[in-house]
Coordinates of C-alpha atoms and ligand atoms in Angstrom, one line a residue:
M1 CA 3.8 -0.9 -5.4
L2 CA 2.1 1.7 -7.4
R3 CA 0.0 0.9 -10.4
P4 CA 1.5 2.1 -13.7
Q5 CA 0.0 5.5 -14.5
E6 CA 0.4 8.5 -16.7
S7 CA 1.2 12.0 -15.4
A8 CA 3.2 14.9 -16.7
Y9 CA 6.3 12.9 -15.4
R10 CA 5.3 9.3 -16.2
D11 CA 4.3 7.3 -19.3
R12 CA 3.1 3.8 -19.9
R13 CA 2.4 1.4 -22.7
R14 CA 0.1 -1.5 -22.5
I15 CA 1.6 -4.7 -24.0
E16 CA -1.6 -6.4 -25.2
G17 CA -2.9 -8.1 -28.3
L18 CA -1.4 -11.2 -29.7
W19 CA 1.8 -12.7 -28.2
D20 CA 3.8 -15.6 -29.7
F21 CA 2.9 -18.7 -27.7
S22 CA 4.0 -22.2 -27.0
F23 CA 2.7 -25.2 -25.0
A24 CA 6.0 -27.0 -25.5
S25 CA 9.1 -26.7 -23.3
P26 CA 11.6 -25.6 -24.5
P27 CA 9.3 -23.2 -26.4
V28 CA 8.8 -23.4 -30.2
F29 CA 6.5 -20.5 -30.5
D30 CA 4.3 -22.1 -33.1
A31 CA 1.1 -20.5 -31.9
E32 CA -0.3 -17.1 -30.9
M33 CA -2.2 -16.2 -27.7
A34 CA -4.3 -13.2 -26.7
V35 CA -3.3 -11.1 -23.7
P36 CA -5.1 -10.6 -21.4
A37 CA -6.8 -14.0 -21.4
S38 CA -6.6 -17.5 -19.9
Y39 CA -5.0 -19.7 -22.6
N40 CA -7.1 -22.7 -21.6
D41 CA -10.2 -22.4 -23.8
V42 CA -8.6 -20.4 -26.6
L43 CA -6.7 -23.3 -28.3
P44 CA -7.1 -27.1 -28.3
G45 CA -4.9 -28.7 -25.7
G46 CA -5.2 -25.9 -23.3
R47 CA -7.9 -27.2 -21.0
D48 CA -5.9 -30.0 -19.4
H49 CA -2.4 -28.6 -19.9
V50 CA -0.2 -29.0 -16.8
G51 CA 3.1 -27.2 -16.5
P52 CA 4.7 -24.1 -18.1
V53 CA 3.5 -22.4 -21.2
W54 CA 5.5 -19.7 -23.0
Y55 CA 4.7 -16.2 -24.2
R56 CA 7.0 -14.0 -26.3
K57 CA 6.6 -10.4 -27.5
R58 CA 8.9 -7.8 -29.1
V59 CA 8.3 -4.2 -28.1
V60 CA 9.9 -0.9 -28.8
V61 CA 11.1 1.2 -25.8
P62 CA 9.8 4.6 -26.9
R63 CA 12.6 7.0 -27.9
G64 CA 11.0 9.7 -25.7
W65 CA 11.9 7.6 -22.6
V66 CA 15.6 8.5 -22.9
G67 CA 17.1 9.0 -19.4
Q68 CA 14.0 7.5 -17.7
R69 CA 13.7 4.5 -15.4
V70 CA 11.9 1.8 -17.4
V71 CA 9.8 -0.9 -15.6
L72 CA 8.1 -4.0 -16.8
H73 CA 4.9 -4.7 -14.8
F74 CA 2.6 -7.7 -14.8
E75 CA -0.8 -7.2 -13.1
S76 CA -0.9 -11.0 -12.6
A77 CA 0.5 -14.3 -14.0
T78 CA -1.4 -17.4 -12.9
H79 CA 0.0 -19.2 -10.9
R80 CA 3.8 -18.3 -11.2
A81 CA 6.1 -16.8 -13.8
T82 CA 9.6 -16.2 -14.8
V83 CA 10.5 -13.3 -17.1
W84 CA 13.4 -12.8 -19.4
V85 CA 14.3 -9.7 -21.4
D86 CA 16.7 -10.1 -24.3
G87 CA 17.7 -13.5 -22.8
A88 CA 18.5 -12.3 -19.3
E89 CA 16.2 -13.4 -16.4
V90 CA 14.7 -10.2 -14.8
M91 CA 12.2 -11.6 -12.3
S92 CA 10.0 -14.4 -11.2
H93 CA 6.9 -14.4 -9.0
E94 CA 4.8 -17.0 -7.1
G95 CA 1.1 -16.5 -6.8
G96 CA -1.5 -16.0 -9.5
Y97 CA -3.4 -12.9 -8.7
T98 CA -1.1 -10.1 -7.5
P99 CA 1.2 -7.8 -9.5
F100 CA 5.0 -7.9 -9.8
E101 CA 7.5 -5.8 -11.7
A102 CA 11.2 -5.2 -12.4
E103 CA 13.3 -2.3 -13.5
L104 CA 14.9 -3.0 -16.9
D105 CA 18.3 -2.1 -18.1
V106 CA 17.3 -1.0 -21.6
T107 CA 17.9 1.9 -24.0
A108 CA 15.2 4.1 -25.3
G109 CA 14.5 3.5 -28.9
E110 CA 15.6 -0.1 -29.0
T111 CA 13.4 -3.2 -29.5
I112 CA 13.4 -5.7 -26.7
E113 CA 12.2 -9.2 -26.6
I114 CA 10.2 -10.3 -23.6
V115 CA 9.8 -14.0 -22.9
V116 CA 7.6 -15.2 -20.0
S117 CA 7.1 -18.8 -18.8
V118 CA 3.8 -19.1 -16.9
D119 CA 3.3 -22.3 -14.9
N120 CA -0.2 -23.5 -13.7
T121 CA 1.1 -26.4 -11.6
L122 CA -0.5 -26.6 -8.2
T123 CA 1.4 -28.4 -5.4
F124 CA 1.3 -28.5 -1.6
T125 CA 3.5 -25.4 -1.6
S126 CA 1.2 -23.3 -3.8
I127 CA -1.8 -21.3 -3.0
P128 CA -4.2 -22.8 -3.9
P129 CA -2.8 -26.3 -3.3
G130 CA -3.0 -29.3 -5.5
V131 CA -1.1 -32.5 -6.6
V132 CA -0.1 -33.7 -10.1
E133 CA -1.0 -37.3 -10.8
Q134 CA 0.2 -39.4 -13.7
S135 CA -2.6 -40.9 -15.8
A136 CA -2.6 -42.8 -19.1
A137 CA -3.0 -39.5 -20.9
G138 CA -0.1 -37.8 -19.1
P139 CA 0.0 -35.6 -16.0
R140 CA -3.3 -34.6 -14.5
Q141 CA -3.8 -31.7 -12.1
R142 CA -5.9 -32.6 -9.0
Y143 CA -7.1 -30.0 -6.5
W144 CA -9.8 -29.4 -3.9
H145 CA -11.5 -26.4 -5.2
D146 CA -14.6 -26.2 -7.4
F147 CA -13.5 -24.1 -10.4
S148 CA -11.4 -24.4 -13.5
N149 CA -7.7 -24.1 -13.1
Y150 CA -7.6 -21.2 -15.6
A151 CA -4.1 -19.9 -16.2
G152 CA -2.0 -17.5 -18.2
L153 CA -1.6 -13.7 -18.4
H154 CA -5.1 -12.7 -17.2
R155 CA -4.5 -9.0 -16.8
P156 CA -2.6 -6.2 -18.5
V157 CA 1.1 -6.2 -18.9
W158 CA 2.7 -2.7 -18.9
L159 CA 6.0 -1.1 -19.8
Y160 CA 6.2 2.2 -18.0
A161 CA 8.6 5.0 -17.5
T162 CA 9.3 7.3 -14.5
P163 CA 12.0 9.8 -13.7
R164 CA 15.2 8.0 -12.5
E165 CA 14.7 9.4 -9.0
C166 CA 11.1 8.9 -8.4
I167 CA 8.2 8.2 -6.0
T168 CA 8.1 4.4 -5.4
D169 CA 5.1 4.1 -3.0
V170 CA 2.3 6.0 -1.5
T171 CA 0.4 4.5 1.4
F172 CA -2.4 6.0 3.5
S173 CA -5.4 5.4 5.7
A174 CA -8.5 7.6 5.7
A175 CA -11.2 7.5 8.3
A176 CA -14.8 8.7 8.1
D177 CA -14.1 11.6 10.4
G178 CA -11.7 13.1 7.8
T179 CA -8.5 11.9 9.4
L180 CA -5.9 11.2 6.7
T181 CA -2.5 9.6 7.5
W182 CA -0.1 9.2 4.7
D183 CA 3.5 8.2 3.8
I184 CA 5.1 8.9 0.4
T185 CA 8.3 6.9 -0.4
G186 CA 10.6 8.9 -2.6
G187 CA 8.4 12.0 -2.6
S188 CA 8.1 15.2 -0.6
R189 CA 4.7 16.8 -1.0
M190 CA 1.1 15.6 -0.6
I191 CA -1.9 17.5 -2.1
L192 CA -5.5 16.3 -1.6
R193 CA -8.2 17.4 -3.9
N194 CA -11.9 16.8 -3.7
R195 CA -14.0 15.6 -6.6
E196 CA -14.4 19.1 -7.9
G197 CA -10.6 19.5 -8.0
R198 CA -10.4 21.9 -5.0
V199 CA -7.3 21.5 -2.7
V200 CA -8.6 20.4 0.7
A201 CA -5.4 19.4 2.4
S202 CA -1.7 19.3 1.8
G203 CA 1.5 18.4 3.6
G204 CA 4.9 16.8 3.3
A205 CA 6.1 13.3 2.7
Q206 CA 4.4 11.9 5.8
G207 CA 1.8 13.3 8.1
T208 CA -1.7 13.3 9.5
V209 CA -4.4 15.9 8.8
K210 CA -8.0 16.2 9.5
V211 CA -10.0 17.2 6.5
G212 CA -12.9 19.5 7.4
H213 CA -16.4 18.9 6.1
V214 CA -15.3 15.6 4.7
H215 CA -17.7 13.8 2.3
P216 CA -17.2 10.1 3.4
W217 CA -17.2 7.2 1.0
A218 CA -20.3 5.1 1.8
P219 CA -22.2 2.2 0.3
G220 CA -24.1 3.6 -2.7
D221 CA -22.1 6.8 -2.6
G222 CA -18.6 6.3 -4.1
Y223 CA -17.3 9.7 -3.3
L224 CA -13.5 9.8 -3.9
Y225 CA -10.8 12.4 -3.3
E226 CA -7.6 12.4 -5.2
L227 CA -4.2 12.3 -3.4
E228 CA -1.4 13.6 -5.5
A229 CA 2.1 12.8 -4.4
Q230 CA 4.9 15.0 -5.7
R231 CA 8.7 14.8 -5.6
V232 CA 10.1 18.3 -5.4
E233 CA 13.8 19.1 -5.9
D234 CA 15.2 22.6 -5.9
G235 CA 11.7 24.0 -5.8
E236 CA 10.7 22.1 -9.0
V237 CA 8.3 19.2 -9.3
R238 CA 10.2 16.2 -10.7
D239 CA 7.7 13.4 -10.3
S240 CA 4.0 13.1 -9.6
C241 CA 1.5 10.3 -9.1
R242 CA -2.0 9.8 -7.8
R243 CA -4.1 7.5 -5.7
T244 CA -7.8 7.9 -5.1
V245 CA -8.9 8.2 -1.4
G246 CA -12.2 7.2 0.1
F247 CA -12.8 8.3 3.8
R248 CA -14.7 5.6 5.6
T249 CA -14.5 3.5 8.8
V250 CA -15.5 -0.1 9.3
T251 CA -16.2 -1.3 12.9
I252 CA -17.7 -4.4 14.5
D253 CA -20.0 -3.7 17.4
G254 CA -21.2 -7.0 18.9
P255 CA -23.3 -8.6 16.2
R256 CA -23.4 -5.4 14.1
F257 CA -21.2 -4.6 11.0
L258 CA -20.9 -0.9 10.8
I259 CA -19.7 1.3 8.0
N260 CA -19.2 4.9 9.1
G261 CA -21.1 4.0 12.3
R262 CA -24.2 2.8 10.4
P263 CA -25.3 -0.9 10.3
F264 CA -24.6 -2.3 6.9
R265 CA -26.5 -5.3 5.5
F266 CA -24.7 -7.2 2.7
R267 CA -26.8 -8.1 -0.3
G268 CA -25.0 -9.7 -3.2
F269 CA -22.9 -12.6 -4.4
G270 CA -19.9 -14.8 -4.3
R271 CA -18.6 -14.4 -7.8
H272 CA -15.8 -15.7 -10.2
E273 CA -13.7 -14.0 -12.8
D274 CA -15.1 -16.4 -15.4
I275 CA -16.3 -15.7 -19.0
P276 CA -16.6 -17.8 -22.1
V277 CA -13.4 -18.2 -24.1
L278 CA -11.5 -15.6 -22.1
G279 CA -11.7 -17.7 -18.9
R280 CA -10.3 -15.5 -16.2
G281 CA -9.0 -12.9 -18.6
H282 CA -10.0 -9.4 -17.7
N283 CA -12.4 -7.7 -20.1
D284 CA -13.8 -4.1 -19.5
A285 CA -17.0 -4.7 -21.4
W286 CA -17.9 -7.9 -19.3
M287 CA -16.9 -6.1 -16.2
L288 CA -19.2 -3.2 -16.9
H289 CA -22.0 -5.5 -17.8
D290 CA -21.6 -7.6 -14.6
F291 CA -21.7 -4.4 -12.5
A292 CA -24.8 -3.3 -14.4
L293 CA -26.5 -6.6 -13.7
M294 CA -25.6 -6.3 -10.0
D295 CA -27.1 -2.9 -10.0
W296 CA -30.2 -4.1 -11.8
I297 CA -30.7 -6.8 -9.2
G298 CA -30.1 -4.5 -6.3
A299 CA -26.8 -6.1 -5.0
N300 CA -24.7 -3.8 -2.9
S301 CA -21.7 -6.0 -2.3
F302 CA -19.7 -9.1 -3.4
R303 CA -16.8 -11.3 -2.3
T304 CA -13.8 -11.8 -4.6
S305 CA -14.2 -15.5 -4.3
H306 CA -11.8 -17.3 -4.4
Y307 CA -8.8 -15.0 -5.3
P308 CA -8.0 -11.3 -5.6
Y309 CA -9.7 -9.9 -8.7
S310 CA -8.4 -7.4 -11.2
E311 CA -7.8 -4.0 -9.7
D312 CA -10.0 -2.5 -12.4
V313 CA -12.9 -4.3 -10.6
L314 CA -12.0 -2.7 -7.3
D315 CA -11.6 0.8 -8.9
H316 CA -15.1 0.4 -10.3
A317 CA -16.4 -0.7 -6.9
D318 CA -14.7 2.3 -5.3
R319 CA -16.3 4.7 -7.8
H320 CA -19.8 3.3 -7.4
G321 CA -20.0 2.6 -3.7
I322 CA -20.1 -1.1 -4.0
V323 CA -18.8 -3.0 -0.9
V324 CA -16.2 -5.8 -1.4
I325 CA -14.8 -8.6 0.7
G326 CA -11.3 -9.3 -0.5
E327 CA -10.2 -12.9 -0.5
T328 CA -6.9 -14.7 -0.9
A329 CA -6.5 -17.6 -3.2
A330 CA -6.3 -20.0 -0.3
V331 CA -9.1 -22.2 -1.4
G332 CA -9.1 -26.0 -1.1
L333 CA -7.0 -26.3 2.1
N334 CA -9.4 -29.1 2.8
T335 CA -8.8 -32.5 1.2
A336 CA -12.2 -33.8 2.4
L337 CA -13.8 -31.6 -0.2
A338 CA -12.7 -33.4 -3.4
Q339 CA -15.2 -32.1 -5.9
G340 CA -15.7 -34.8 -8.5
T341 CA -12.5 -36.7 -7.4
A342 CA -13.8 -38.4 -4.2
S343 CA -12.9 -41.9 -5.3
R344 CA -9.2 -41.2 -5.4
E345 CA -6.5 -41.3 -2.7
R346 CA -7.4 -39.2 0.4
F347 CA -4.6 -36.9 1.8
P348 CA -4.6 -35.5 5.3
T349 CA -5.0 -31.7 4.8
Y350 CA -2.2 -30.6 7.2
G351 CA 1.0 -32.6 7.6
T352 CA 4.7 -32.5 6.7
E353 CA 4.0 -33.9 3.2
T354 CA 0.8 -31.8 2.6
V355 CA -0.2 -28.3 3.8
N356 CA 2.7 -27.5 6.0
E357 CA 4.9 -24.6 7.1
A358 CA 6.2 -23.9 3.6
T359 CA 2.6 -23.7 2.4
R360 CA 1.9 -21.2 5.2
E361 CA 4.8 -19.0 4.2
V362 CA 3.4 -18.9 0.6
H363 CA 0.0 -18.2 2.1
A364 CA 1.4 -15.4 4.3
Q365 CA 3.1 -13.9 1.2
A366 CA -0.2 -14.0 -0.6
I367 CA -1.8 -12.1 2.3
R368 CA 1.0 -9.5 2.3
E369 CA 0.6 -8.9 -1.4
L370 CA -3.2 -8.7 -1.2
V371 CA -3.2 -6.2 1.6
A372 CA -0.5 -4.1 0.0
R373 CA -2.4 -4.0 -3.3
D374 CA -5.9 -3.5 -2.0
R375 CA -5.7 -1.6 1.3
H376 CA -6.2 1.7 -0.4
H377 CA -9.6 0.7 -1.8
P378 CA -12.4 2.0 0.3
S379 CA -14.7 -0.6 -1.3
V380 CA -12.8 -3.4 0.4
V381 CA -14.2 -3.6 3.9
M382 CA -13.0 -7.0 5.1
W383 CA -10.3 -9.6 4.4
S384 CA -11.2 -13.3 3.9
I385 CA -8.0 -15.2 4.4
A386 CA -9.3 -18.5 3.2
N387 CA -12.3 -20.3 1.7
E388 CA -13.6 -23.5 3.4
P389 CA -10.3 -24.7 5.0
E390 CA -10.3 -27.7 7.2
S391 CA -11.0 -25.7 10.4
E392 CA -12.1 -28.2 13.0
T393 CA -8.7 -29.7 13.9
A394 CA -5.9 -28.6 16.2
A395 CA -3.6 -28.6 13.1
A396 CA -5.9 -26.1 11.4
E397 CA -5.6 -23.8 14.4
A398 CA -1.9 -24.1 14.5
Y399 CA -1.7 -23.3 10.8
F400 CA -4.1 -20.3 10.8
L401 CA -3.3 -18.5 14.1
P402 CA -0.2 -16.8 12.7
L403 CA -2.1 -15.8 9.6
F404 CA -4.9 -14.1 11.5
A405 CA -2.2 -12.2 13.5
L406 CA -0.3 -11.3 10.3
T407 CA -3.4 -9.9 8.6
R408 CA -4.3 -7.8 11.6
E409 CA -0.7 -6.5 11.9
L410 CA -0.7 -5.5 8.2
D411 CA -4.1 -3.8 8.4
P412 CA -5.5 -2.9 11.8
D413 CA -8.4 -1.1 10.2
R414 CA -10.4 -4.0 8.7
P415 CA -12.1 -7.1 10.2
V416 CA -10.6 -10.5 9.3
G417 CA -12.5 -13.6 8.6
F418 CA -12.6 -16.8 6.5
A419 CA -15.4 -18.7 4.8
N420 CA -16.4 -21.6 7.1
Y421 CA -17.6 -24.9 5.5
G422 CA -20.7 -27.0 6.5
A423 CA -19.0 -29.6 8.6
A424 CA -17.3 -27.0 10.8
T425 CA -20.4 -26.4 13.0
P426 CA -20.3 -24.1 16.0
D427 CA -19.3 -27.0 18.3
R428 CA -16.5 -28.2 16.0
C429 CA -15.0 -25.2 14.3
R430 CA -11.7 -24.1 16.0
L431 CA -11.0 -21.1 13.8
S432 CA -14.2 -19.0 14.1
R433 CA -13.4 -17.7 17.5
H434 CA -10.4 -16.0 15.9
A435 CA -12.6 -14.3 13.2
D436 CA -14.2 -10.9 13.6
V437 CA -17.2 -11.9 11.4
L438 CA -18.6 -15.4 10.9
M439 CA -18.7 -16.1 7.2
L440 CA -20.8 -19.2 6.7
N441 CA -21.1 -21.2 3.4
R442 CA -24.2 -23.3 3.9
Y443 CA -26.2 -25.5 1.5
Y444 CA -29.2 -26.8 3.6
G445 CA -31.7 -27.9 1.0
W446 CA -29.0 -28.6 -1.6
Y447 CA -26.1 -30.8 -0.4
V448 CA -27.9 -31.7 2.8
H449 CA -31.7 -32.3 3.1
T450 CA -31.6 -32.3 -0.7
G451 CA -35.1 -31.5 -2.0
D452 CA -36.6 -31.2 1.5
L453 CA -36.8 -27.5 2.3
A454 CA -38.8 -27.9 5.4
A455 CA -36.2 -30.2 7.0
A456 CA -33.5 -27.9 5.7
E457 CA -35.1 -24.8 7.3
Q458 CA -35.3 -26.5 10.6
A459 CA -31.8 -27.8 10.7
F460 CA -30.3 -24.6 9.4
E461 CA -32.2 -22.5 11.9
A462 CA -30.8 -24.7 14.8
E463 CA -27.3 -24.2 13.5
L464 CA -27.7 -20.4 12.9
R465 CA -29.1 -19.9 16.4
A466 CA -26.0 -21.6 17.9
W467 CA -23.7 -19.3 15.9
A468 CA -25.8 -16.3 16.9
A469 CA -25.1 -17.2 20.6
T470 CA -21.4 -16.3 20.0
G471 CA -22.5 -12.7 19.6
K472 CA -20.6 -12.1 16.4
P473 CA -22.1 -10.8 13.1
I474 CA -23.0 -13.6 10.7
L475 CA -22.6 -13.2 7.0
I476 CA -24.1 -16.0 4.9
S477 CA -21.2 -16.0 2.5
E478 CA -22.6 -18.8 0.3
Y479 CA -26.0 -20.4 -0.2
G480 CA -27.3 -21.6 -3.5
A481 CA -28.8 -24.4 -5.6
D482 CA -27.7 -25.7 -9.0
T483 CA -30.3 -24.8 -11.6
L484 CA -30.7 -25.7 -15.3
P485 CA -32.4 -22.7 -17.0
G486 CA -35.5 -23.9 -18.7
L487 CA -36.0 -26.9 -16.5
H488 CA -39.4 -26.5 -14.8
A489 CA -41.7 -28.5 -12.4
V490 CA -44.9 -27.7 -10.7
E491 CA -43.6 -29.4 -7.5
P492 CA -40.2 -27.7 -7.0
T493 CA -37.5 -30.4 -7.5
P494 CA -33.7 -29.9 -7.4
W495 CA -32.2 -28.4 -10.6
T496 CA -35.5 -26.7 -11.7
E497 CA -35.9 -22.9 -11.7
E498 CA -38.8 -23.3 -9.3
Y499 CA -36.5 -25.1 -6.8
Q500 CA -33.8 -22.4 -6.9
S501 CA -36.5 -19.8 -6.1
A502 CA -38.1 -21.8 -3.4
Y503 CA -34.7 -22.6 -1.9
L504 CA -33.8 -18.9 -1.8
E505 CA -37.2 -18.0 -0.3
M506 CA -36.7 -20.5 2.5
N507 CA -33.2 -19.1 3.2
H508 CA -34.4 -15.6 3.3
R509 CA -37.3 -16.3 5.6
L510 CA -34.8 -17.8 8.0
F511 CA -32.2 -15.0 7.7
D512 CA -34.9 -12.4 8.4
R513 CA -35.7 -14.2 11.7
I514 CA -32.2 -13.9 13.0
P515 CA -30.9 -10.4 13.8
E516 CA -27.3 -11.5 14.0
V517 CA -27.4 -12.2 10.2
V518 CA -25.9 -9.1 8.7
G519 CA -26.0 -10.2 5.1
E520 CA -26.6 -12.7 2.3
H521 CA -24.3 -13.5 -0.6
V522 CA -25.9 -16.0 -3.0
W523 CA -23.6 -18.6 -4.6
N524 CA -23.1 -17.6 -7.4
F525 CA -23.6 -14.5 -9.5
A526 CA -23.3 -16.6 -12.7
D527 CA -22.7 -20.1 -13.8
F528 CA -19.0 -20.9 -14.1
A529 CA -16.6 -23.5 -15.4
T530 CA -15.3 -26.2 -13.2
T531 CA -13.5 -29.5 -13.5
A532 CA -15.6 -32.2 -14.9
G533 CA -17.5 -34.3 -12.3
I534 CA -20.7 -36.2 -11.7
T535 CA -22.2 -33.3 -9.8
R536 CA -21.4 -30.7 -12.5
V537 CA -23.4 -30.3 -15.7
G538 CA -21.4 -28.1 -18.0
G539 CA -19.9 -26.4 -14.9
N540 CA -21.3 -25.2 -11.7
R541 CA -24.9 -24.1 -12.3
K542 CA -25.7 -22.2 -9.1
G543 CA -25.6 -19.0 -11.0
V544 CA -28.5 -16.6 -10.7
F545 CA -27.5 -15.6 -14.2
T546 CA -26.3 -18.1 -16.8
R547 CA -22.7 -18.0 -17.9
D548 CA -23.7 -15.7 -20.7
R549 CA -25.5 -13.5 -18.2
Q550 CA -29.2 -14.3 -18.9
P551 CA -31.4 -14.2 -15.8
K552 CA -32.9 -17.4 -14.3
A553 CA -36.2 -17.0 -12.5
A554 CA -34.4 -16.5 -9.2
A555 CA -32.8 -13.3 -10.5
H556 CA -36.3 -11.7 -10.6
L557 CA -37.0 -13.0 -7.1
L558 CA -33.8 -11.5 -5.8
R559 CA -34.5 -8.2 -7.5
R560 CA -37.8 -7.9 -5.8
R561 CA -36.2 -8.7 -2.4
W562 CA -33.1 -6.5 -2.8
R563 CA -34.6 -3.5 -4.5
G564 CA -37.5 -3.5 -2.1
D565 CA -39.7 -1.6 -4.5
Q566 CA -40.7 -4.2 -7.1
G567 CA -37.8 -3.1 -9.1
S568 CA -38.8 0.3 -10.3
G569 CA -36.3 2.5 -8.5
K570 CA -32.8 2.6 -7.1
A571 CA -31.7 0.2 -4.4
S572 CA -31.1 1.7 -1.0
P573 CA -27.5 1.2 0.2
Ligands
GCB1 C1 -18.6 -24.1 -1.7 C2 -17.4 -23.5 -2.3 C3 -17.5 -23.0 -3.7 C4 -18.3 -24.1 -4.5 C5 -19.7 -24.3 -3.9 C6 -20.5 -25.3 -4.6 O1 -18.8 -24.2 -0.6 O2 -16.9 -22.5 -1.5 O3 -16.3 -22.8 -4.3 O4 -18.4 -23.8 -5.9 O5 -19.5 -24.7 -2.5 O6 -21.3 -25.0 -5.5 O7 -20.4 -26.5 -4.2

């Protein structure tokens, strides 16, 4: 699927601003809601709402679009949606973080009414999974992941026009040696231009060329070419659209993670799309600010924990040479990890009534849509197909094996992994042997050996050495400590700023002793909203920045480590 875009042959309108809104079903449209935004924190009643909400908007199909193909495109609707235009159902979509669209049967110049129901319910056949329980206050959503179940229209909605006969897809792969292989559906000509606009290659609807003197995309050097696809009929161009191209190659060589043949060391964060009031709603100003802070601190990479992020984020990473690990929304496939809900009924994770074959098909579709959307981003160097699943059982292996195979079949060019959780140690985990990179989420000194950093260091070292013996690269995909800004102590104790710094220093000492460790992603870039619970004080406070993006003391420590020059110059890639 192509992103809506403008060209001499295409036009688009962003349907943003205020939409009519209703919590009630059937809808009464007695409120308004901003798009894009999560609805949860905007209006009272949003935070604990379970079930569908309704959006409505009337828009004019521009008169100039006469004779064109008109498409309605949603960049996401969390977690599922059904869409009607003038009372007729036009599409529905499962999964909260990938785009979907439908061609409309409308007349240029007329006003159409778009109604969308967006449902945030999590079940054992959704990704992520959850269950709805009845309480005195009504239905309550329960799930096994540690962030707010933000929902709604988080990203732009577009109405766009193309010629009736048009290009419908452009796919390619581009390696660091300049090899470009492409396939244009519905088009006939490919033109590749460098950043200066000079044509460096061209060809037909499909093909392979080798671009001479290629300038590869690399960490810290977001050099992009532009691929123009054209549809030519009777010698005339009838449609044209573009994708950016970064030439780069990712390989795993024993315990080394190589980008363009050079060892890459990940420095950065697990993050969330999470900002005050807007929740998971995309906002360009916050996005730029977050990237500026990552640059300030010297981060060269991040993981899209725990779901695919807005494509604007990936475009920015492409342009600036930031390395990304793309993750599906398969988080909480582990009912032992009941954040704040441990006292309630315990479900087996995998079973006919819980995570089962139907769940796996929804998960597989989430992987297909993630890879289809993001495989053209050079910034994305690896797929994480799940976060902290139960991975130490035979049932886990049976569930995941086909998903590893599917991901590799869809994209043979990127390594595949998943974020492993603390109880799935080297002797117990049954999935790590299927991963190309070991991604470890570890909290020695926080959830275990709390407050005892010496014991934590010893225990963590023993575990890391056992993982290192497998010969695979190790990325510490999470390590962190909750910290209340402004809380201080001479003797570092948990929750103080001193403890967060001492905790990070201990981890870094250890990572630097183990050559198989190829990177460190601190949990988390910033504090973020979670469900209420006795281990959460106004959300998860493991941020290096507060939720409004002020640095805690640890931010300065990381900046010294990652910029390697006391913070005065540019980080090396
Ligand atoms: C984890 C999870 C992450 C949590 C974090 C924590 O392992 O992957 O989603 O927020 O731990 O802070 O407990």
